[in-house]
PDB file of C-alpha atoms in Angstrom:
ATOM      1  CA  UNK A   1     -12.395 -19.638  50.234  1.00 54.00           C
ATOM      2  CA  UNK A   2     -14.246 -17.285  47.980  1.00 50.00           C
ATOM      3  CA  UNK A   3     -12.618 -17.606  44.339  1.00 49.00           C
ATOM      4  CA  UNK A   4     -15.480 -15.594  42.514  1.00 53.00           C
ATOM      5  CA  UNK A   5     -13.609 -12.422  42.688  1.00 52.00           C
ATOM      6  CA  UNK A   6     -10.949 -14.522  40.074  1.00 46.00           C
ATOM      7  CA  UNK A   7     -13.376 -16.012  37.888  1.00 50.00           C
ATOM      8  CA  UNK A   8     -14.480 -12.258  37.869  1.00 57.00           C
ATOM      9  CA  UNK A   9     -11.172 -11.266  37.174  1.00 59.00           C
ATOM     10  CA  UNK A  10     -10.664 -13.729  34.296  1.00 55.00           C
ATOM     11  CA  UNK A  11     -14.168 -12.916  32.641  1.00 62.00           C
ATOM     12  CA  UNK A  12     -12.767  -9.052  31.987  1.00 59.00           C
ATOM     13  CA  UNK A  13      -9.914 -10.052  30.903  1.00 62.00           C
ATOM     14  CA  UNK A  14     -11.683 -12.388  27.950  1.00 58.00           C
ATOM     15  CA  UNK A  15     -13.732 -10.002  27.400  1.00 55.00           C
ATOM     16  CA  UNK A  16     -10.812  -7.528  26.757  1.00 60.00           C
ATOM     17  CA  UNK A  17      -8.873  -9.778  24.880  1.00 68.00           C
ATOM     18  CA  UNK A  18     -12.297 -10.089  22.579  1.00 64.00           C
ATOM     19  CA  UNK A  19     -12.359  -6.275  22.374  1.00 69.00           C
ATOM     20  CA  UNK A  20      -9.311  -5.805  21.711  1.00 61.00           C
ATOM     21  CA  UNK A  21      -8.895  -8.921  18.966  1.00 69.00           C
ATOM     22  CA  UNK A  22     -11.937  -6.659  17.497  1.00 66.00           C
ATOM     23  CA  UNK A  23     -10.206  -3.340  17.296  1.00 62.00           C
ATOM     24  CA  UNK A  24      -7.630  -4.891  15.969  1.00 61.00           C
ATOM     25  CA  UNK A  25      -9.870  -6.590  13.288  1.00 65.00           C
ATOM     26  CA  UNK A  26     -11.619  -3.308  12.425  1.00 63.00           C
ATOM     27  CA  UNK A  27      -8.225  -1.495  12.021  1.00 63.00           C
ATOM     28  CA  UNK A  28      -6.562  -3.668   9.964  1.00 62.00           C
ATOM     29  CA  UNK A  29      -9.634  -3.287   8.027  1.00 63.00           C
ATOM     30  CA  UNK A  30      -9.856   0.249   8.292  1.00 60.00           C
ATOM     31  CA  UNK A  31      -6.003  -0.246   6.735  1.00 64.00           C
ATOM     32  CA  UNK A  32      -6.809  -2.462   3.961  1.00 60.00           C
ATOM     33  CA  UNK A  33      -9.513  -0.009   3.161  1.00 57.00           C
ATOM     34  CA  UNK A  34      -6.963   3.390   3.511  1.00 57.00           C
ATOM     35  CA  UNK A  35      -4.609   1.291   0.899  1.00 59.00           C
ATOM     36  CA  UNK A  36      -7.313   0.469  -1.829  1.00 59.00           C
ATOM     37  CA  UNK A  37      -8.599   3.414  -1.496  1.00 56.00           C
ATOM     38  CA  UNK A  38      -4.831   5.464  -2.179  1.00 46.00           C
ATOM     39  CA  UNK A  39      -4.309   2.703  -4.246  1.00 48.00           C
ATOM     40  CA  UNK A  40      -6.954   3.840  -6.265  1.00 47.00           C
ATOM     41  CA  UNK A  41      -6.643   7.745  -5.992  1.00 48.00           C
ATOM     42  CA  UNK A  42      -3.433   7.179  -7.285  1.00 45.00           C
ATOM     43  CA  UNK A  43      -3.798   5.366 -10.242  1.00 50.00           C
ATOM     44  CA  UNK A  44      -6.609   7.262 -11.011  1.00 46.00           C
ATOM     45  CA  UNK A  45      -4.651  10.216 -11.175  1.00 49.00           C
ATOM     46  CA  UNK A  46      -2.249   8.842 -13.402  1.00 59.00           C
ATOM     47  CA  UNK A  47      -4.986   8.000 -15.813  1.00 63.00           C
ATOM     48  CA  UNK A  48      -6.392  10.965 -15.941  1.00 81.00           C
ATOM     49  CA  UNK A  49      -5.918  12.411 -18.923  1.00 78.00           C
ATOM     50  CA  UNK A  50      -3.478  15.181 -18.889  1.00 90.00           C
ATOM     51  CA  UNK A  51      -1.556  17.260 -21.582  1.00 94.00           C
ATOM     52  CA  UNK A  52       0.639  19.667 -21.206  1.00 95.00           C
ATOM     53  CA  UNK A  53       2.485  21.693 -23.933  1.00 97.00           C
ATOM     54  CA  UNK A  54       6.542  23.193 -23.665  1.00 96.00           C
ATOM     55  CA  UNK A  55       7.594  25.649 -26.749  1.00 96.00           C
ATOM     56  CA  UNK A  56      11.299  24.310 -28.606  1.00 95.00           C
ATOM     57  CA  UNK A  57      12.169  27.125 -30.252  1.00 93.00           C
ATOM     58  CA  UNK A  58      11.414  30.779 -30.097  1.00 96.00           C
ATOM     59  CA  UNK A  59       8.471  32.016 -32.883  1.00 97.00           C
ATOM     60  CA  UNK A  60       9.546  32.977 -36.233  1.00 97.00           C
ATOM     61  CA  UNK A  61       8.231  33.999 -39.275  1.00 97.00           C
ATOM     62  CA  UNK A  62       7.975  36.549 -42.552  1.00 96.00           C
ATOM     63  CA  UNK A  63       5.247  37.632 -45.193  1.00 95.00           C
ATOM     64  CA  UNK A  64       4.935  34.213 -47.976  1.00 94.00           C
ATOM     65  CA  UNK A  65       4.204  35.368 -51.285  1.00 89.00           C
ATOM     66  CA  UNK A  66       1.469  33.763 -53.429  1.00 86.00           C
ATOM     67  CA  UNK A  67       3.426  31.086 -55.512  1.00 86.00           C
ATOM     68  CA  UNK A  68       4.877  30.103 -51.998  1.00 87.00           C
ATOM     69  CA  UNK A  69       1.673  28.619 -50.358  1.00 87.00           C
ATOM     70  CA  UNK A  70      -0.860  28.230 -52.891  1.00 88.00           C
ATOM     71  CA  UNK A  71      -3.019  27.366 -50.251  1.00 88.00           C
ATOM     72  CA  UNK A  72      -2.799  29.549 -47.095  1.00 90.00           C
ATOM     73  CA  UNK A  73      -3.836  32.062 -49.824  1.00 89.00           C
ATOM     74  CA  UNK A  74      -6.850  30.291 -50.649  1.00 89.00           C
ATOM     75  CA  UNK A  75      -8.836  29.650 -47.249  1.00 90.00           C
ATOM     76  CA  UNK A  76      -7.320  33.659 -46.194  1.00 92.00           C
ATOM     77  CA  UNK A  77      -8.342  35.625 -49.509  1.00 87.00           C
ATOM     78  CA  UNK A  78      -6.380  38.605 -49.039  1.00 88.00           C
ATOM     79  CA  UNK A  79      -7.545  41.702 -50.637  1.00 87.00           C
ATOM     80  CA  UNK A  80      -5.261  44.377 -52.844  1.00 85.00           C
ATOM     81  CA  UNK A  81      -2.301  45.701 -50.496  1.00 84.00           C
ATOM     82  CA  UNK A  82      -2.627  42.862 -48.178  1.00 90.00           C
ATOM     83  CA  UNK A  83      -0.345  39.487 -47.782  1.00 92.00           C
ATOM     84  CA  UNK A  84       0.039  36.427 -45.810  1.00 95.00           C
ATOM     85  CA  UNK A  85       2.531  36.392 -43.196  1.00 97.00           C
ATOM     86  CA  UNK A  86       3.367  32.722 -41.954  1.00 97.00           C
ATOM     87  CA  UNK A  87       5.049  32.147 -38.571  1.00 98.00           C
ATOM     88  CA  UNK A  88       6.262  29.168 -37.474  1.00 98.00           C
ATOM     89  CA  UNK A  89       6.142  27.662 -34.061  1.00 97.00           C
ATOM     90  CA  UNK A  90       7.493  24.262 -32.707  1.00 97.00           C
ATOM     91  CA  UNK A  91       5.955  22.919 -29.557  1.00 97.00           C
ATOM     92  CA  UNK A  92       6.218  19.455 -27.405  1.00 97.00           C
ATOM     93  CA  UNK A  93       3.141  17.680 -26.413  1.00 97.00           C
ATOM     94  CA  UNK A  94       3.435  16.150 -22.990  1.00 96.00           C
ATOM     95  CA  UNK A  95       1.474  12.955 -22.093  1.00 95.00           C
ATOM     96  CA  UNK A  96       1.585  12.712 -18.423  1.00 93.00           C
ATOM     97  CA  UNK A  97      -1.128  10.062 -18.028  1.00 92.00           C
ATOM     98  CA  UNK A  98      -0.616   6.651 -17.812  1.00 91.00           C
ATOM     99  CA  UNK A  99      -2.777   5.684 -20.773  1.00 93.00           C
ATOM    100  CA  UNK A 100      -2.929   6.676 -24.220  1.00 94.00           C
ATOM    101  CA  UNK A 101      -4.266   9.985 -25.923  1.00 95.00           C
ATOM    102  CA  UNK A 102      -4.802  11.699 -29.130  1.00 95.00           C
ATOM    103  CA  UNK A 103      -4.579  15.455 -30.531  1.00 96.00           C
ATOM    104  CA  UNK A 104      -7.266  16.073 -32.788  1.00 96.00           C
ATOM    105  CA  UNK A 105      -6.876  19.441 -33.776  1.00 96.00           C
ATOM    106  CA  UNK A 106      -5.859  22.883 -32.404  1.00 97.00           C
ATOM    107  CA  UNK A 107      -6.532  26.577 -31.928  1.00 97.00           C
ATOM    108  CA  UNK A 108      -3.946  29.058 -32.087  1.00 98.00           C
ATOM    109  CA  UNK A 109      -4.055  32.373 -31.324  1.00 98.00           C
ATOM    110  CA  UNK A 110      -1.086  35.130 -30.964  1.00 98.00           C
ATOM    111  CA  UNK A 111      -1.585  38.921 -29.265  1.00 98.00           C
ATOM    112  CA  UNK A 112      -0.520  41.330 -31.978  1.00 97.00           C
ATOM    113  CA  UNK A 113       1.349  44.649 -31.418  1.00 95.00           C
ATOM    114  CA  UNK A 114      -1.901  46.565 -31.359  1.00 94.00           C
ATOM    115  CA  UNK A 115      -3.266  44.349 -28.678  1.00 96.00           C
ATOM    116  CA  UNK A 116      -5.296  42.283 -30.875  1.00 96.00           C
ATOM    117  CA  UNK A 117      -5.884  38.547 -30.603  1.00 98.00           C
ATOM    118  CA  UNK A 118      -5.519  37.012 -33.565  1.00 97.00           C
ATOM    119  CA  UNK A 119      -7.348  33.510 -34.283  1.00 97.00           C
ATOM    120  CA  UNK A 120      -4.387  31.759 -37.098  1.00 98.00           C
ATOM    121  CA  UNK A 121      -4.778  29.442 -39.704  1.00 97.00           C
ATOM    122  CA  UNK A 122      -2.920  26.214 -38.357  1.00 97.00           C
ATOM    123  CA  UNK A 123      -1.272  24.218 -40.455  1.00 96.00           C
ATOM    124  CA  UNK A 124       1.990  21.661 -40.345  1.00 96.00           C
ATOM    125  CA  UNK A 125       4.865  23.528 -41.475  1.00 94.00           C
ATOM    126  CA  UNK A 126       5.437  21.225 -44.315  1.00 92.00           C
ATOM    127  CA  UNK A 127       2.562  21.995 -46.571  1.00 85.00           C
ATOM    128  CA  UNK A 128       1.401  18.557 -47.985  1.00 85.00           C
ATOM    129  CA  UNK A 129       1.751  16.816 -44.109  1.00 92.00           C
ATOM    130  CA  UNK A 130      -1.370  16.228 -42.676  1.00 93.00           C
ATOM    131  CA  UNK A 131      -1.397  17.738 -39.184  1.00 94.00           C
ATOM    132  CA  UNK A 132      -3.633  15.844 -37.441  1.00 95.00           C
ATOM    133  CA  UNK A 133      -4.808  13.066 -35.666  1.00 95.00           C
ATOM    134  CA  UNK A 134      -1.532  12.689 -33.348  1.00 96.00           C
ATOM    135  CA  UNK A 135      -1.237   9.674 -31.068  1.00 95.00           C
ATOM    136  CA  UNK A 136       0.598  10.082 -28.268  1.00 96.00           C
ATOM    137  CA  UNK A 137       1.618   6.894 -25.986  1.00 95.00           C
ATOM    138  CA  UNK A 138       1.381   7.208 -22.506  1.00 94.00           C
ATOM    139  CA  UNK A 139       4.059   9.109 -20.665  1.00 94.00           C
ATOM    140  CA  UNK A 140       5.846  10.483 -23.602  1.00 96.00           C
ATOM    141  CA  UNK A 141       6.124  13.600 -25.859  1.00 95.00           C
ATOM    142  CA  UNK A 142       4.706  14.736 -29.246  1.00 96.00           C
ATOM    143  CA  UNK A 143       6.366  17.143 -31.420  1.00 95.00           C
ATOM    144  CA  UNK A 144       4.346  19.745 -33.331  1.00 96.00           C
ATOM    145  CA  UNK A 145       5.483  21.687 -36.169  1.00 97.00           C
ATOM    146  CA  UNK A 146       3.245  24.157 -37.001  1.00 97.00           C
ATOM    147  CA  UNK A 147       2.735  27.126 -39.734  1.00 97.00           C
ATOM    148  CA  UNK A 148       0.255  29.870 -38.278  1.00 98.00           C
ATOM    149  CA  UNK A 149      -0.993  32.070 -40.887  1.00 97.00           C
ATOM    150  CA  UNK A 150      -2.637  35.277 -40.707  1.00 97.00           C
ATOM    151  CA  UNK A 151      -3.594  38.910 -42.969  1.00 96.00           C
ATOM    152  CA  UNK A 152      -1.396  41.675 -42.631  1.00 94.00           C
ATOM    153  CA  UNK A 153      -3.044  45.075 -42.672  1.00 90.00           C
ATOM    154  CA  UNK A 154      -2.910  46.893 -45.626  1.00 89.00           C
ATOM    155  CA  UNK A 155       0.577  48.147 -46.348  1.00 85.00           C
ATOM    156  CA  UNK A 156       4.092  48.552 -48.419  1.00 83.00           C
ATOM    157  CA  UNK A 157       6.816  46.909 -47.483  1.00 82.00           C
ATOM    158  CA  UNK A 158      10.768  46.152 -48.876  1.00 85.00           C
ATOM    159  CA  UNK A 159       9.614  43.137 -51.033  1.00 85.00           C
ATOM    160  CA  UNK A 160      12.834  40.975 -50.442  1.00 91.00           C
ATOM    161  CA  UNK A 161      13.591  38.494 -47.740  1.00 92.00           C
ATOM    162  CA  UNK A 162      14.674  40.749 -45.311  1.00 93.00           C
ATOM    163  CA  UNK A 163      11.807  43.219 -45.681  1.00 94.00           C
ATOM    164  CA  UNK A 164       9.231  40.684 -45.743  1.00 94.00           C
ATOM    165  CA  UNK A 165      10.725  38.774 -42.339  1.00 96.00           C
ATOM    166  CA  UNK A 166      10.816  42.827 -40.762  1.00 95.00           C
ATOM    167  CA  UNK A 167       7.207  42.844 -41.226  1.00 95.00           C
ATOM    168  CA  UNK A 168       6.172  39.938 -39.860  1.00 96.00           C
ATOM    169  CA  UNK A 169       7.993  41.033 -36.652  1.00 96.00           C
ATOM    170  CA  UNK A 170       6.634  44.815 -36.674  1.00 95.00           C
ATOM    171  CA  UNK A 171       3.307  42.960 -36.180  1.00 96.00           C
ATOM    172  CA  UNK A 172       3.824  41.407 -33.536  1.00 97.00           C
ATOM    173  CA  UNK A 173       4.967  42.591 -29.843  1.00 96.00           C
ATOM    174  CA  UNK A 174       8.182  42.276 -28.187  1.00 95.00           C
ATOM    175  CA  UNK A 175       7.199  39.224 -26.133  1.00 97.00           C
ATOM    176  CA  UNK A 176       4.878  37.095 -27.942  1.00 98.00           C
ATOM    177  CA  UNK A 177       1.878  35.736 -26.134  1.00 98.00           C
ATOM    178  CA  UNK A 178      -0.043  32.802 -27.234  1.00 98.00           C
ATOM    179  CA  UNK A 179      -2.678  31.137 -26.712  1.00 98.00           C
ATOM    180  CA  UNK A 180      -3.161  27.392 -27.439  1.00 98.00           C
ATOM    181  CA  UNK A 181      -6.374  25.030 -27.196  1.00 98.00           C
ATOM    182  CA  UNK A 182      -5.946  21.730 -28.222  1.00 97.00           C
ATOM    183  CA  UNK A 183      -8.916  18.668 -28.744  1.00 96.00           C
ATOM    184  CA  UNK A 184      -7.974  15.361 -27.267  1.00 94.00           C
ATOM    185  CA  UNK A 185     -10.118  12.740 -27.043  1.00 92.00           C
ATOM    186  CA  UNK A 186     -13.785  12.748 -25.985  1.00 90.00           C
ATOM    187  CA  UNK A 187     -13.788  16.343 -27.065  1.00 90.00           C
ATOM    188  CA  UNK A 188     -12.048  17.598 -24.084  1.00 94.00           C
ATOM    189  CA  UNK A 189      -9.781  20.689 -24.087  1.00 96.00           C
ATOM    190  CA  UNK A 190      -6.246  21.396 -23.046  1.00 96.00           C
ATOM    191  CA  UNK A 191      -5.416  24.976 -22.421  1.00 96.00           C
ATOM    192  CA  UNK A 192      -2.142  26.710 -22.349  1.00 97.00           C
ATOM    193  CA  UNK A 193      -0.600  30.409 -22.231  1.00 97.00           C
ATOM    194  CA  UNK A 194       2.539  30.958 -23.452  1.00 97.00           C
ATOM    195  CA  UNK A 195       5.217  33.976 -23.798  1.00 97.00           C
ATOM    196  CA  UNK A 196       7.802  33.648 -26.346  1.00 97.00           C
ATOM    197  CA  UNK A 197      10.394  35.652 -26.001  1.00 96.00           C
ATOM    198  CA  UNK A 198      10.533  37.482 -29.934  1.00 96.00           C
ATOM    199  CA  UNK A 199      14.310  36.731 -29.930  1.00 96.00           C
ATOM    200  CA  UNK A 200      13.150  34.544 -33.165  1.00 96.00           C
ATOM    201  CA  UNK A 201      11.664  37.372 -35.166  1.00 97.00           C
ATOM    202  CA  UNK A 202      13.421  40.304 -37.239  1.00 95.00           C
ATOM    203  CA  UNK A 203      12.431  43.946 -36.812  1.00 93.00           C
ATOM    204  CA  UNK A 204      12.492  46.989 -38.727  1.00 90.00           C
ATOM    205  CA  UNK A 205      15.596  48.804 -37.296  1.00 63.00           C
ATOM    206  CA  UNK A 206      14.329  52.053 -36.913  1.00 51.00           C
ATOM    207  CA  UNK A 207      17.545  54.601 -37.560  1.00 40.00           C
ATOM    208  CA  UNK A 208      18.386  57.195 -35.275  1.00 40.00           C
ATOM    209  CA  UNK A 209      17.387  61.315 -37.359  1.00 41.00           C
ATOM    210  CA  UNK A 210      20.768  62.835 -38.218  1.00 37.00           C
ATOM    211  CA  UNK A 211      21.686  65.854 -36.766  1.00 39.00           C
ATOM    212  CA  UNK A 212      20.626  68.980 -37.700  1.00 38.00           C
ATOM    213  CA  UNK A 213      23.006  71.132 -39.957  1.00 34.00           C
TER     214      UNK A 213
END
């Protein structure tokens, strides 16, 4: 009897056990490779350095008179007929990275009621706390108290607390927007736009003409 046929037989199927033992090989590597390599993705996400910012309170503010902040008056100089208005923002400073970072410093700018932006000096709302450097642990929040000072335009105003907090808000829109930038470590940037909704800020109430006799 002729048996080669089933020697035959058995030789293909070796050879596709073999073939198959081998794709089986390569995708379990292929697999191990996939995981590392999310593995990897992943946590380098999470370590990438990421900050994100979240206003606390709506924007206030009113015009601070020389004896009041001896030294907002120095760096801004104002000339005769102008002042220093002072507003005051709080903001959180996210950390959503899974290692540490650092604020450095900050630029602040707000969109006056003309349409200006306005550059502000940036300060810590208590005037003898340093600002910055800020560490911030990973995955956690910063708070930032901050005292934004500008020049008003040349002008008269009702020199008491009311009249100075209406002119602070006359300068500024309805809606507030701001810009942030804040430095973090190895000089890189974090950007935000905010809108804050003015609700903070007094206005000059504007009264209605009386009728005509």
């Amino acid at each position: 009897m002729d048996f080669s046929h089933l020697f035959e037989t058995d030789r293909e199927m070796a050879v596709d056990m073999a073939m198959a033992r081998e794709y089986a090989s390569l995708g379990g590597s292929a697999l191990a490779l996939a995981s590392t390599m999310y593995f990897w993705l992943v946590r380098a996400n999470r370590e990438r350095a990421q900050l994100t910012v979240h206003p606390i309170k709506d924007i206030c503010g009113r015009v601070v008179l020389h004896q009041e902040c001896l030294s907002v008056y120095h760096r801004l100089l104002p000339a005769d007929k102008r002042y220093c208005v002072m507003y005051w923002l709080h903001l959180a400073v996210v950390n959503n990275s899974s290692l540490p970072n650092a604020l450095l410093g900050a630029r602040i700018s707000l969109q006056l009621g003309n349409g200006e932006w306005r550059e502000m000096d940036v300060q810590h709302e208590a005037p003898d706390t340093e600002l910055f450097p800020v560490n911030i642990d990973p995955l956690t929040t910063c708070s930032l108290k901050l005292a934004l000072a500008t020049i008003t335009p040349d002008c008269e105003f009702q020199n008491d607390f009311a009249g100075r907090e209406a002119l602070a808000g006359d300068m500024l829109p309805r809606q507030v927007p701001i810009r942030i930038e804040l430095q973090g470590l190895q000089d890189r940037i974090y950007k935000a736009e905010l809108l804050d909704s003015g609700n903070g800020l007094s206005r000059t109430v504007v009264q209605p003409r009386a009728a005509a006799a």
